[in-house]
XYZ file of C-alpha atoms in Angstrom:
598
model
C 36.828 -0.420 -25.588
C 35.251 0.253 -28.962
C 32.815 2.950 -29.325
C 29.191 2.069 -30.472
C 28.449 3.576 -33.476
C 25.317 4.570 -34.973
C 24.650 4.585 -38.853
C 22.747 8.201 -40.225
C 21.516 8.491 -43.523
C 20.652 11.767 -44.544
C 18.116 13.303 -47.354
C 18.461 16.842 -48.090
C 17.162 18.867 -51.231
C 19.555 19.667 -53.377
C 18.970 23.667 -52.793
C 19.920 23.158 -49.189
C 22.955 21.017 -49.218
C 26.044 23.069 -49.356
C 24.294 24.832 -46.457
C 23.757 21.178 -44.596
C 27.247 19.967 -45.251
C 28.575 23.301 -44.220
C 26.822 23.184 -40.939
C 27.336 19.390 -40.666
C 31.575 20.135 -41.083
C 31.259 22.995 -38.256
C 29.634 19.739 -35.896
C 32.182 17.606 -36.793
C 31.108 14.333 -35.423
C 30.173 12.589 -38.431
C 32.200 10.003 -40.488
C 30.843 9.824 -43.605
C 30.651 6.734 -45.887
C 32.967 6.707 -48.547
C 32.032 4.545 -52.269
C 34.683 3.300 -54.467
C 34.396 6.178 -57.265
C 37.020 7.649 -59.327
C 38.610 11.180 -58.459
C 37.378 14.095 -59.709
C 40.106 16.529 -61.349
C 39.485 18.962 -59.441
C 39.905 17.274 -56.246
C 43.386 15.374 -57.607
C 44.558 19.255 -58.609
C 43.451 20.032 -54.436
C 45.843 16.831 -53.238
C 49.043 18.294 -55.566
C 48.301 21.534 -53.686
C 47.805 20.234 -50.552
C 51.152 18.051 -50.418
C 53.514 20.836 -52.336
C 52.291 23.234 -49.066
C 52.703 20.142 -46.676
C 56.380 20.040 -48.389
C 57.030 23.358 -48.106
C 55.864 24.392 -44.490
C 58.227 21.096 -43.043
C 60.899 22.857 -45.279
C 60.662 26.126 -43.648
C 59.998 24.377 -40.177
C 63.847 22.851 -40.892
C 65.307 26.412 -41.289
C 66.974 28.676 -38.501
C 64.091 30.577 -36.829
C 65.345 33.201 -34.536
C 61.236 33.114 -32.435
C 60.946 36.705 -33.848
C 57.792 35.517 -36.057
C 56.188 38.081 -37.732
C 52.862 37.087 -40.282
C 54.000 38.199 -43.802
C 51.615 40.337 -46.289
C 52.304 38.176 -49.074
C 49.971 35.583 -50.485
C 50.357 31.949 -50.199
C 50.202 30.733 -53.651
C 52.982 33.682 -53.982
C 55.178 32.456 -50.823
C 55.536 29.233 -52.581
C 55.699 29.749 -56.008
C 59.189 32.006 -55.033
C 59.934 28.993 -52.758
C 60.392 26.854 -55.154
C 62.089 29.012 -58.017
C 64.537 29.689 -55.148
C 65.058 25.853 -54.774
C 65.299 25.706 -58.150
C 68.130 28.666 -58.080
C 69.773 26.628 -55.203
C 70.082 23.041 -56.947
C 71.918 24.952 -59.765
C 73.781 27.443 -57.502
C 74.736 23.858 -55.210
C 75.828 22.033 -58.498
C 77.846 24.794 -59.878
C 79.427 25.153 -57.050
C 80.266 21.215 -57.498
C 81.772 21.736 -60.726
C 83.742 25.035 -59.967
C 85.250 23.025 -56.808
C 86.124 20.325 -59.263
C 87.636 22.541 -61.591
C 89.391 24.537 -58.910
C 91.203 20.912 -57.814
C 91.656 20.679 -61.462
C 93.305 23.851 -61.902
C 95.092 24.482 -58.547
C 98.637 22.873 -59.519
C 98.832 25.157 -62.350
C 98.679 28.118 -59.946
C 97.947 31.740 -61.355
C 99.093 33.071 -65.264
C 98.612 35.870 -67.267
C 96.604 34.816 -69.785
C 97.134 38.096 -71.972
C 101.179 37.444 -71.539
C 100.945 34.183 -72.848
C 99.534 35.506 -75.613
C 101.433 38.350 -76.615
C 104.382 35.843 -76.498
C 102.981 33.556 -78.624
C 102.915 36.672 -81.218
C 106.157 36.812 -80.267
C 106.802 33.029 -81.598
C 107.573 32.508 -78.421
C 105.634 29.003 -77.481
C 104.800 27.135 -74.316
C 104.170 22.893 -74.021
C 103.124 21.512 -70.611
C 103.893 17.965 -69.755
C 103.607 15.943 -66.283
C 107.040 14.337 -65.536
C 108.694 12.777 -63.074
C 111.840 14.614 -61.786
C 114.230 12.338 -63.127
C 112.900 13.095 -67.023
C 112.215 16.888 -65.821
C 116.096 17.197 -64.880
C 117.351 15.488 -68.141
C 115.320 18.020 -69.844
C 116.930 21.182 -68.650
C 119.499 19.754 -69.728
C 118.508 19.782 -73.388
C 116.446 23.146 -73.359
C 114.513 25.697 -71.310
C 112.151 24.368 -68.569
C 110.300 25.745 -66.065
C 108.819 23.586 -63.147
C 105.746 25.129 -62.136
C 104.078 22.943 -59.235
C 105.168 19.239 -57.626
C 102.861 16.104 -57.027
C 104.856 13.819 -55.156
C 107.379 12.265 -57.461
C 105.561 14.050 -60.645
C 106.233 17.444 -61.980
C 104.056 20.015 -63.862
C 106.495 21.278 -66.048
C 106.652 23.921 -68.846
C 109.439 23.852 -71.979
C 109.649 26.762 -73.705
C 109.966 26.784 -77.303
C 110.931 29.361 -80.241
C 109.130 28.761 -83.176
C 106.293 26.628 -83.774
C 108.296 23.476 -83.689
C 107.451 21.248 -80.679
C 109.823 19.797 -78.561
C 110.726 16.169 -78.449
C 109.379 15.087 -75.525
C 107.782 11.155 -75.531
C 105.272 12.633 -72.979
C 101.562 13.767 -72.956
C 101.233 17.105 -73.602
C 98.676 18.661 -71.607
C 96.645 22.299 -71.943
C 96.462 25.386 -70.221
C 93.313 25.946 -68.593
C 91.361 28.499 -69.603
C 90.875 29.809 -66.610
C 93.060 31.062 -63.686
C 92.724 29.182 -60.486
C 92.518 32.776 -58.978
C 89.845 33.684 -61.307
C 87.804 30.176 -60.204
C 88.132 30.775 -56.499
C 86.298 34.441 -57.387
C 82.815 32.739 -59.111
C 83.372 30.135 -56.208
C 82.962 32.756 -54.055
C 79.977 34.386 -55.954
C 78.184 31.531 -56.035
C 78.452 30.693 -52.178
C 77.347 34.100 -51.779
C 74.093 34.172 -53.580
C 73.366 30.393 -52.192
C 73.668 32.459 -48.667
C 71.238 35.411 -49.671
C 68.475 32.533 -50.422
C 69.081 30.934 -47.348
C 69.103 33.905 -45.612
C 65.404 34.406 -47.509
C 64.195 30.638 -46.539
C 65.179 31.912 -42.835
C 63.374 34.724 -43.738
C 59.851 33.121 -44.808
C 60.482 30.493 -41.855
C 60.069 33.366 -39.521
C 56.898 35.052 -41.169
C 55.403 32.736 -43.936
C 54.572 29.934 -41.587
C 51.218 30.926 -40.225
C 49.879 32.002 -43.437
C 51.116 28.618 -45.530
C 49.631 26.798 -42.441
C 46.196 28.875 -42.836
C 46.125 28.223 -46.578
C 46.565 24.479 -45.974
C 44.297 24.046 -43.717
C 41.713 25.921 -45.839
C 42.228 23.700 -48.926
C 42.115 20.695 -46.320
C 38.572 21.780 -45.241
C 37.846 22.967 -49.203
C 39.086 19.190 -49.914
C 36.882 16.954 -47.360
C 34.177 19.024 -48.607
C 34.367 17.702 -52.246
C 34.924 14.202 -50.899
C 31.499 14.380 -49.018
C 29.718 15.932 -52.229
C 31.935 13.142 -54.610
C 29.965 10.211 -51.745
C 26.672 12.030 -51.896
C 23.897 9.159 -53.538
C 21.774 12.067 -56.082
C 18.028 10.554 -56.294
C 14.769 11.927 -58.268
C 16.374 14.157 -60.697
C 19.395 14.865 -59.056
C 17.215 16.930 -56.684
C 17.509 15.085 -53.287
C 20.479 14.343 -52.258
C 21.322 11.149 -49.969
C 24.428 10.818 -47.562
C 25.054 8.167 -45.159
C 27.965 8.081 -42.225
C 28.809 7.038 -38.962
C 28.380 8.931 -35.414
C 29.929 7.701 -31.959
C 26.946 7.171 -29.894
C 28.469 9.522 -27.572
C 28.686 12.677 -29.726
C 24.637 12.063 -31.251
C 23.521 14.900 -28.977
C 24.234 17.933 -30.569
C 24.001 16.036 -33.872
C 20.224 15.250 -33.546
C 19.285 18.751 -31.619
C 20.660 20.374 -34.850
C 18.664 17.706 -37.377
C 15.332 18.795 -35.384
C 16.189 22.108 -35.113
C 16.469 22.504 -38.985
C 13.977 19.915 -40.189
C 16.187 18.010 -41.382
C 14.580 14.241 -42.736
C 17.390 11.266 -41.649
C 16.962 7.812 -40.669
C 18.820 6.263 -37.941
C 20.000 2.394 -37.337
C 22.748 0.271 -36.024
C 25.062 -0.773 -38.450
C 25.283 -4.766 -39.946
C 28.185 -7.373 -39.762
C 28.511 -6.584 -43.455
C 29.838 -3.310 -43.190
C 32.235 -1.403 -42.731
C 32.035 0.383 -39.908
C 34.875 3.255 -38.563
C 36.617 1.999 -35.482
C 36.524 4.934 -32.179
C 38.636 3.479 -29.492
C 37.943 4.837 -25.569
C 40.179 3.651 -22.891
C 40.730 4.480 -19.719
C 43.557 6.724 -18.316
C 45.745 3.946 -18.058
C 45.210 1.911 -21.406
C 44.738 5.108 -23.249
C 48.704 5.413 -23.381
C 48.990 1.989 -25.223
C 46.924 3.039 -27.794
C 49.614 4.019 -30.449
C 51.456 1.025 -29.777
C 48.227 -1.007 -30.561
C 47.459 1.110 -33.834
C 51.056 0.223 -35.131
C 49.688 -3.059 -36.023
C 46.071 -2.649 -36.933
C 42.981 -1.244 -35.142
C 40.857 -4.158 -34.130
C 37.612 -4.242 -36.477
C 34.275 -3.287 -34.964
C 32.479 -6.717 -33.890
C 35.271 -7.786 -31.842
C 37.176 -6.126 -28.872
C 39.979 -3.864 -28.468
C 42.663 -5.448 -26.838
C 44.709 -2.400 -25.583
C 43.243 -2.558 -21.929
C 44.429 -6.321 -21.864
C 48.017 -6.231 -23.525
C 49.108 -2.873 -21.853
C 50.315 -4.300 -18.621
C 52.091 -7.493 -19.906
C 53.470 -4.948 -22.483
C 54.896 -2.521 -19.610
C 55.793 -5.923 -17.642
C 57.793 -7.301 -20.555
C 59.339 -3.604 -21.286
C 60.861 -3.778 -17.629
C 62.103 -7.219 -17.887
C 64.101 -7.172 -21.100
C 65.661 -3.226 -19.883
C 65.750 -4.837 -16.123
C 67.795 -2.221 -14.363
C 66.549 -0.081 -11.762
C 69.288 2.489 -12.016
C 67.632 3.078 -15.673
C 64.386 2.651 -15.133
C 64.460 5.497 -12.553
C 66.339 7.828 -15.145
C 63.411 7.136 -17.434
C 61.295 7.696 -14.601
C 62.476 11.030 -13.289
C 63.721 12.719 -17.117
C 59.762 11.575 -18.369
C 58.808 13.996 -15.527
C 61.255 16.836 -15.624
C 60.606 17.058 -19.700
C 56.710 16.964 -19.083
C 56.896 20.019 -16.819
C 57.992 22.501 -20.552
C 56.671 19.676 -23.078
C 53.502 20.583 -25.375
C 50.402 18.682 -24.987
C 50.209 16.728 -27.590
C 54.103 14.865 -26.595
C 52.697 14.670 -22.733
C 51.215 11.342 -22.916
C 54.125 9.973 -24.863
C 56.606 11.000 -21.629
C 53.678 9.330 -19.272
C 54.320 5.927 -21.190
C 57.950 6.242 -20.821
C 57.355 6.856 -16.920
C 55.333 3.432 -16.849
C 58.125 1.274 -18.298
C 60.578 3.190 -16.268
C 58.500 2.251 -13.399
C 58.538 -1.279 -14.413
C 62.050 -1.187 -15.391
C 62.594 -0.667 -11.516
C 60.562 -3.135 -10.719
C 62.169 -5.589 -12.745
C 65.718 -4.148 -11.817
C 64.923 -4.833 -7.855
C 63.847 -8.319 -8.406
C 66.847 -9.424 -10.657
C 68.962 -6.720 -8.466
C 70.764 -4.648 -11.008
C 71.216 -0.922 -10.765
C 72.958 0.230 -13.347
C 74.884 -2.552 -14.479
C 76.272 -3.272 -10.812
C 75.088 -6.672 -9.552
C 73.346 -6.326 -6.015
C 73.290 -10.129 -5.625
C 76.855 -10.665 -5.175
C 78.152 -7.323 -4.208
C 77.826 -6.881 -0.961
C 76.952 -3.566 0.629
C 75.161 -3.206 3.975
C 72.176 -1.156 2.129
C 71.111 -5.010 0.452
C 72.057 -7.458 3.597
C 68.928 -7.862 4.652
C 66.594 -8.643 1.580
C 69.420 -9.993 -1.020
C 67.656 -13.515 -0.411
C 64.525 -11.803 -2.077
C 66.719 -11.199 -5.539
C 65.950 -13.856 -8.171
C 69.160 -15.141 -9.997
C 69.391 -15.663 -13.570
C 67.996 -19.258 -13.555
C 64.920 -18.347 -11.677
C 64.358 -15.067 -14.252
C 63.919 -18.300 -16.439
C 61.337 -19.615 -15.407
C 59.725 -16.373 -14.722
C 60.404 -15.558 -18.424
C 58.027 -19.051 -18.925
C 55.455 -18.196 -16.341
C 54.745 -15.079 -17.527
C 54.380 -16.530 -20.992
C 52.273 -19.489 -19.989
C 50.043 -16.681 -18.039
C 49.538 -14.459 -20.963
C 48.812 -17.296 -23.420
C 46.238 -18.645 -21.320
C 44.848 -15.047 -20.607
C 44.785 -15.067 -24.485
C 42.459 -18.018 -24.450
C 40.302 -16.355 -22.334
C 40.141 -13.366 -24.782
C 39.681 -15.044 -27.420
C 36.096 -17.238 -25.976
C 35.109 -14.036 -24.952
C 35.925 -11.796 -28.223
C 34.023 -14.854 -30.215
C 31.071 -15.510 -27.928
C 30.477 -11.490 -28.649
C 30.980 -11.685 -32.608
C 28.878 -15.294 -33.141
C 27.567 -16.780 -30.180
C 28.951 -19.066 -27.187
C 28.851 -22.361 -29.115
C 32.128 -21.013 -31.270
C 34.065 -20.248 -27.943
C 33.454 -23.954 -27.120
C 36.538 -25.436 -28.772
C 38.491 -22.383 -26.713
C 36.889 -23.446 -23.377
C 37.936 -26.846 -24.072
C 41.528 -26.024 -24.301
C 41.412 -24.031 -21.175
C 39.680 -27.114 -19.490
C 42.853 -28.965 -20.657
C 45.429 -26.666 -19.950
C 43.962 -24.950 -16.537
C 42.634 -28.768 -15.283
C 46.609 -30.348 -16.456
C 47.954 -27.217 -14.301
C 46.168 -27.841 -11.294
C 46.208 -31.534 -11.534
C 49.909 -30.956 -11.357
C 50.431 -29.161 -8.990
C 48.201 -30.711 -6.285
C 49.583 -33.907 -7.166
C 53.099 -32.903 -6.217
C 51.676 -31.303 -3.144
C 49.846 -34.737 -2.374
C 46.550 -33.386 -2.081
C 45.296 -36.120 -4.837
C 47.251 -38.722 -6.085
C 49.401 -39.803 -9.070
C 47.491 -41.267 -12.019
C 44.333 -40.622 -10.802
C 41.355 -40.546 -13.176
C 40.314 -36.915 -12.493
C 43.317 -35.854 -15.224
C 41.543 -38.540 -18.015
C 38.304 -36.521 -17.037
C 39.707 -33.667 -17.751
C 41.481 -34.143 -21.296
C 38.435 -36.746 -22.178
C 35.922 -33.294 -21.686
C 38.345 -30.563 -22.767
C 38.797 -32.792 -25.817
C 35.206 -33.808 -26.525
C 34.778 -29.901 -27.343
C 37.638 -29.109 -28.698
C 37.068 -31.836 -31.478
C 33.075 -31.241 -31.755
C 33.136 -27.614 -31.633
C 35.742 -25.938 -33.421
C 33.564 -24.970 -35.996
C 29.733 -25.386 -34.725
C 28.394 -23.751 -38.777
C 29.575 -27.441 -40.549
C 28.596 -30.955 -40.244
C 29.770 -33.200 -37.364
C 32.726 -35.048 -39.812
C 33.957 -31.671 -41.033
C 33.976 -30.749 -37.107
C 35.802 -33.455 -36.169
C 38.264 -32.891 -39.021
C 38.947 -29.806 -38.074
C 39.172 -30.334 -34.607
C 42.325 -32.924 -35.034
C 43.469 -30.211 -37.129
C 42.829 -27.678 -34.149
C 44.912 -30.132 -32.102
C 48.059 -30.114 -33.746
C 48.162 -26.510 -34.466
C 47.529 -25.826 -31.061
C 49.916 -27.946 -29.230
C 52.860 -27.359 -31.498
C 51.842 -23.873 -31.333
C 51.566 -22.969 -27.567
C 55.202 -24.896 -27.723
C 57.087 -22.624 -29.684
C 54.801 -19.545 -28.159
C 56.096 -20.529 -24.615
C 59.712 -20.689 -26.043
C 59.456 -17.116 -27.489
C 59.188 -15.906 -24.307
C 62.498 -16.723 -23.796
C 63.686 -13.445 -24.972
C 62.420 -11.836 -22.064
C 65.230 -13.259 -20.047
C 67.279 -13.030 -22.924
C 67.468 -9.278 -23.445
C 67.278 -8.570 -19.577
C 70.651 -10.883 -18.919
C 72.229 -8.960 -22.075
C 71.620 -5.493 -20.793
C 72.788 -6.291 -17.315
C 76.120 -8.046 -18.904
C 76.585 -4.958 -21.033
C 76.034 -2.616 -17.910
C 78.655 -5.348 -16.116
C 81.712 -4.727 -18.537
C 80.932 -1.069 -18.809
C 81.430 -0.672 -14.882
C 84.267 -3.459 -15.170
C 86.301 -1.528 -17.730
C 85.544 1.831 -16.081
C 86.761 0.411 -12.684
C 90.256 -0.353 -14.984
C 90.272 3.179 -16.450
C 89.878 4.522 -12.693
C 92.888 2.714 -11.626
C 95.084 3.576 -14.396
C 95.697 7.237 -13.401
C 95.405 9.032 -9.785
C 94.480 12.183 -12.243
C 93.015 11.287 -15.518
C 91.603 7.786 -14.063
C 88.606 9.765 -12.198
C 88.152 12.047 -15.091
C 88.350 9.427 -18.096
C 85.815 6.927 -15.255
C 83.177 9.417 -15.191
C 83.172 10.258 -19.298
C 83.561 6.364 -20.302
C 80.676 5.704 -17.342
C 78.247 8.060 -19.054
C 79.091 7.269 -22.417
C 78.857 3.277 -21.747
C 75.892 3.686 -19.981
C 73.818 6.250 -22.517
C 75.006 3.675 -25.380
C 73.496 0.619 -23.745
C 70.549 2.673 -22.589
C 69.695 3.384 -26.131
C 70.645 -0.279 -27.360
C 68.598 -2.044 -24.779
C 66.070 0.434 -25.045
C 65.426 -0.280 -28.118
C 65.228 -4.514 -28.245
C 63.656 -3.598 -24.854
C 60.133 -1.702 -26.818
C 60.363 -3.675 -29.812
C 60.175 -7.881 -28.739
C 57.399 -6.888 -26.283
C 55.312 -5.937 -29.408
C 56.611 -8.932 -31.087
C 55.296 -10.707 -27.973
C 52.408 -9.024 -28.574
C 51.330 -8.740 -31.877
C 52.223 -12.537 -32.810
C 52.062 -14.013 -29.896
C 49.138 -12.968 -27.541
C 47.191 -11.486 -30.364
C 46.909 -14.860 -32.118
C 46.140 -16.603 -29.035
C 43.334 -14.050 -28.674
C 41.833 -14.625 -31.834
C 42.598 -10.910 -33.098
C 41.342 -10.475 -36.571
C 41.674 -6.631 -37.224
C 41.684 -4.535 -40.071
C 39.425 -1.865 -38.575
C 39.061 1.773 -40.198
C 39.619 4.634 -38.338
C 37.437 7.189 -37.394
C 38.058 10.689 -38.810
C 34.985 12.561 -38.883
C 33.948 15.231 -41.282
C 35.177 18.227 -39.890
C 36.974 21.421 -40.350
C 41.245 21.607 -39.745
C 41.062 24.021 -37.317
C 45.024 24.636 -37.555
């Protein structure tokens, strides 16, 4: 459910405000109104600061800590200003490195050389030329005149002819030149350079261990310095500038200690409930159950504040549809008992995340009895004396079907029944008419149906006519009671088309239900199959090579199903039931005015 808000405007002289917003940020209930102004240059020089500590303290959270943290007597600002000259230091260090490992590949064929003997022999007129050859042209010239091979590449040859005089040689090859440095003498500043890129690693791993609390600290203070200039930037200034006027939003369960503190300090503030026409923050409250579906729901939008939240209504069709696309009970009860062993060491904050994962692991089972897989073996044909006497109760892939459809035809409807109720609470009952008619049509065909083929009334009777005649009359006169009756009517044949063709290819995206739950238990069929092979192959290895090829099989089609498994269920949800419920959305979040207590 959606929290009821109330709307506070406050008027404070100007003498007193710091102190009122200082007290009103220790509260921290209040979400306060913001306008569409410019920002300030002061505040845009607090965001820079803000995200270059942000950057730095998940950099240092990356690093090797050893859990010996100890709080370092340096400042902030001077923690990260030598953060990032070291970074700096490191690109360059990290791209010299580049180049000297280049230039070592470069060099490496030409081995070592005495520089300083080269050139005492060139005083000597004694001259060196350096060609690549291949070894046929390399053993026609030592033939002619002094060569020396000095490294091999495949069929080519690094070769040096040595020369008296400053003549060169004859050679119809490119001559090539000496580097100017030794490959030994490379490998040396290669070395250097690795070893000052360790020292300011070693000095990240350093700060990770002992900056952290005091870059987290300093954050958090220009977080609270930064909401605070926000709130004076969306302060209203009145009669000279000397009363100021702020306005925000307060849960109606959190006005207590609000309005004992207003009264206790005199201060003057009005009080109303808030209008269609604006925009107010969106606190959602949800029971123990629902409250786990929340971030699911906020992936797509929070609903906006006249209508209703839909978590408490798609969180069990999402946890049905979870266990029916995964749909094996061997992995629904890992997910089931590894969510619980993980909860007893995780932190508080992942806790709720590992209680959703126990939920679809508990419909996962669920699912996985009534199709009867466990983990990928198939209970309905494989018979064991554990499932003689309830394998009649497992439904076969055809009847998973139609399941897939019911299920869909169940939540669309339910959808319907949303939606009258989410627009009889934003504009009245006469807009939910046009909805009630189609559930006339749709619940009335059902049951008409159905007691027909049972013979409790029969075929062709009039009651169905009845039914579409009075389902239709509002559908086509009430889909949109604020126009005349033509416009109505226009828009009610329009209503019809969109509707039918829609709930059509709704009910056929359900399909994927059955889909993705026959896919994961085929996967989890040739993983056993091909293990069963690998057992057989070897009375030794077979039993090892079974067990490593079961766990890897399994873990991969875990993760792949899994996946499809968490994401078409909020497909289903999000395009499918949410449209049928009339969600609009767009809501804004509540974040109160309040101090980062990090």
């Amino acid at each position: 459910m959606i929290v009821p808000m109330l709307k506070y405007t406050f008027l404070v002289f100007h003498k007193e405000y710091q102190e009122f917003l200082k007290n009103l940020q220790e509260l921290g209930v209040v979400h306060v109104n913001e306008k569409e102004v410019e920002l300030s240059e002061s505040i845009k020089i607090k965001c820079n600061q803000i995200s270059r500590y942000e950057n730095i303290i998940q950099f240092l959270k990356k690093r090797n800590n050893t859990g010996t943290d100890t709080e370092t007597a340096m400042q902030a600002y001077d923690i990260i200003e030598d953060i990032f000259e070291k970074q700096k230091e490191l690109e360059s260090l990290q791209n010299k490195v580049e180049e000297l490992e280049k230039d070592i590949q470069r060099t490496k064929p030409w081995g070592n050389f005495s520089t300083d003997l080269i050139q005492k022999l060139t005083e000597e007129n004694i001259h060196f030329y350096f060609y690549l050859v291949s070894r046929k042209k390399a053993q026609e010239l030592e033939k002619e005149q002094p060569v020396k091979i000095i490294s091999e590449q495949g069929n080519q040859l690094l070769i040096a002819v040595v020369q008296l005089g400053e003549d060169k040689p004859d050679i119809d090859e490119e001559e090539l030149q000496l580097p100017a440095v030794t490959y030994s003498e490379l490998e040396k500043q290669l070395e250097k350079q690795k070893i000052a890129i360790e020292e300011i690693n070693a000095c990240f791993d350093e700060y990770s261990e002992s900056a952290l609390p005091v870059l987290e600290k300093t954050k958090a203070q220009l977080l609270n310095s930064l909401s605070f200039d926000k709130v004076i930037m969306n302060t209203d200034r009145k009669v000279e500038n000397k009363l100021m006027i702020l306005e925000g939003w307060v849960p109606q369960t959190k006005t207590l200690s609000l309005n004992h503190y207003l009264e206790e300090h005199n201060i003057v503030f009005v009080k109303s409930k808030g209008t269609p026409e604006e925009k107010i923050p969106v606190l959602l409250k949800n029971n123990r159950f629902s409250r786990l579906f929340e971030p699911i729901g906020s992936m797509f939008s929070l609903p906006d504040y006249a209508e209703m939240d839909l978590t408490v209504f798609f969180a069990p069709f999402f946890m049905m549809f979870f266990g029916f696309c995964l749909g094996d009970a061997g992995y629904g009860l890992l997910f089931l008992v590894g969510g619980g062993i993980y909860k007893l060491k995780a932190d508080k904050i992942v806790k709720p995340y590992l209680s959703l994962i126990q939920l679809l692991g508990l419909a996962t089972i669920i699912f996985g009895a009534i199709s009867g897989t466990l983990f990928g073996i198939n209970l309905i044909e494989t018979k064991t004396p554990l499932t003689e006497n309830f394998r009649h109760l497992f439904l076969n892939p055809d009847k998973m079907f139609n399941l897939s459809l019911i299920l869909g035809g169940i939540q669309i409807i339910f959808g319907l029944f949303v939606k009258a109720a989410n627009l009889t609470k934003q504009f009245g009952f006469s807009y939910a008419l046009a909805t009630c008619g189609w559930l006339i049509i749709l619940l009335g065909s059902i049951t008409y149906t159905l007691l027909s083929m049972a013979g409790v009334i029969p075929e062709n009777s009039t009651i169905l006519y009845i039914i579409l005649a009075v389902g239709g009359f509002f559908v086509l006169f009430y889909s949109d009671p604020g126009v005349n009756v033509f416009a109505r009517v226009g828009k009610g044949v329009w209503d019809v088309y969109s509707t039918v063709t829609g709930i059509f290819g709704d009910m056929l995206s359900y399909i994927r239900l059955f889909a993705l739950g026959l896919s994961s238990a085929i996967l989890g069929f040739v993983i056993n199959d091909i293990g069963l092979q690998i057992l057989g192959s070897s009375k030794i290895l077979g039993p090892v090579f079974f067990v490593i090829f079961l766990l890897l099989g399994h873990t991969l089609n875990i993760l792949i199903s899994s996946l499809g498994s968490f994401v078409h269920p909020m497909r289903l949800t999000f395009v499918e039931f949410y449209k049928n419920a009339g969600f609009k959305g767009g809501g804004e979040e509540y974040k109160p005015f309040a101090k980062d207590e990090r």
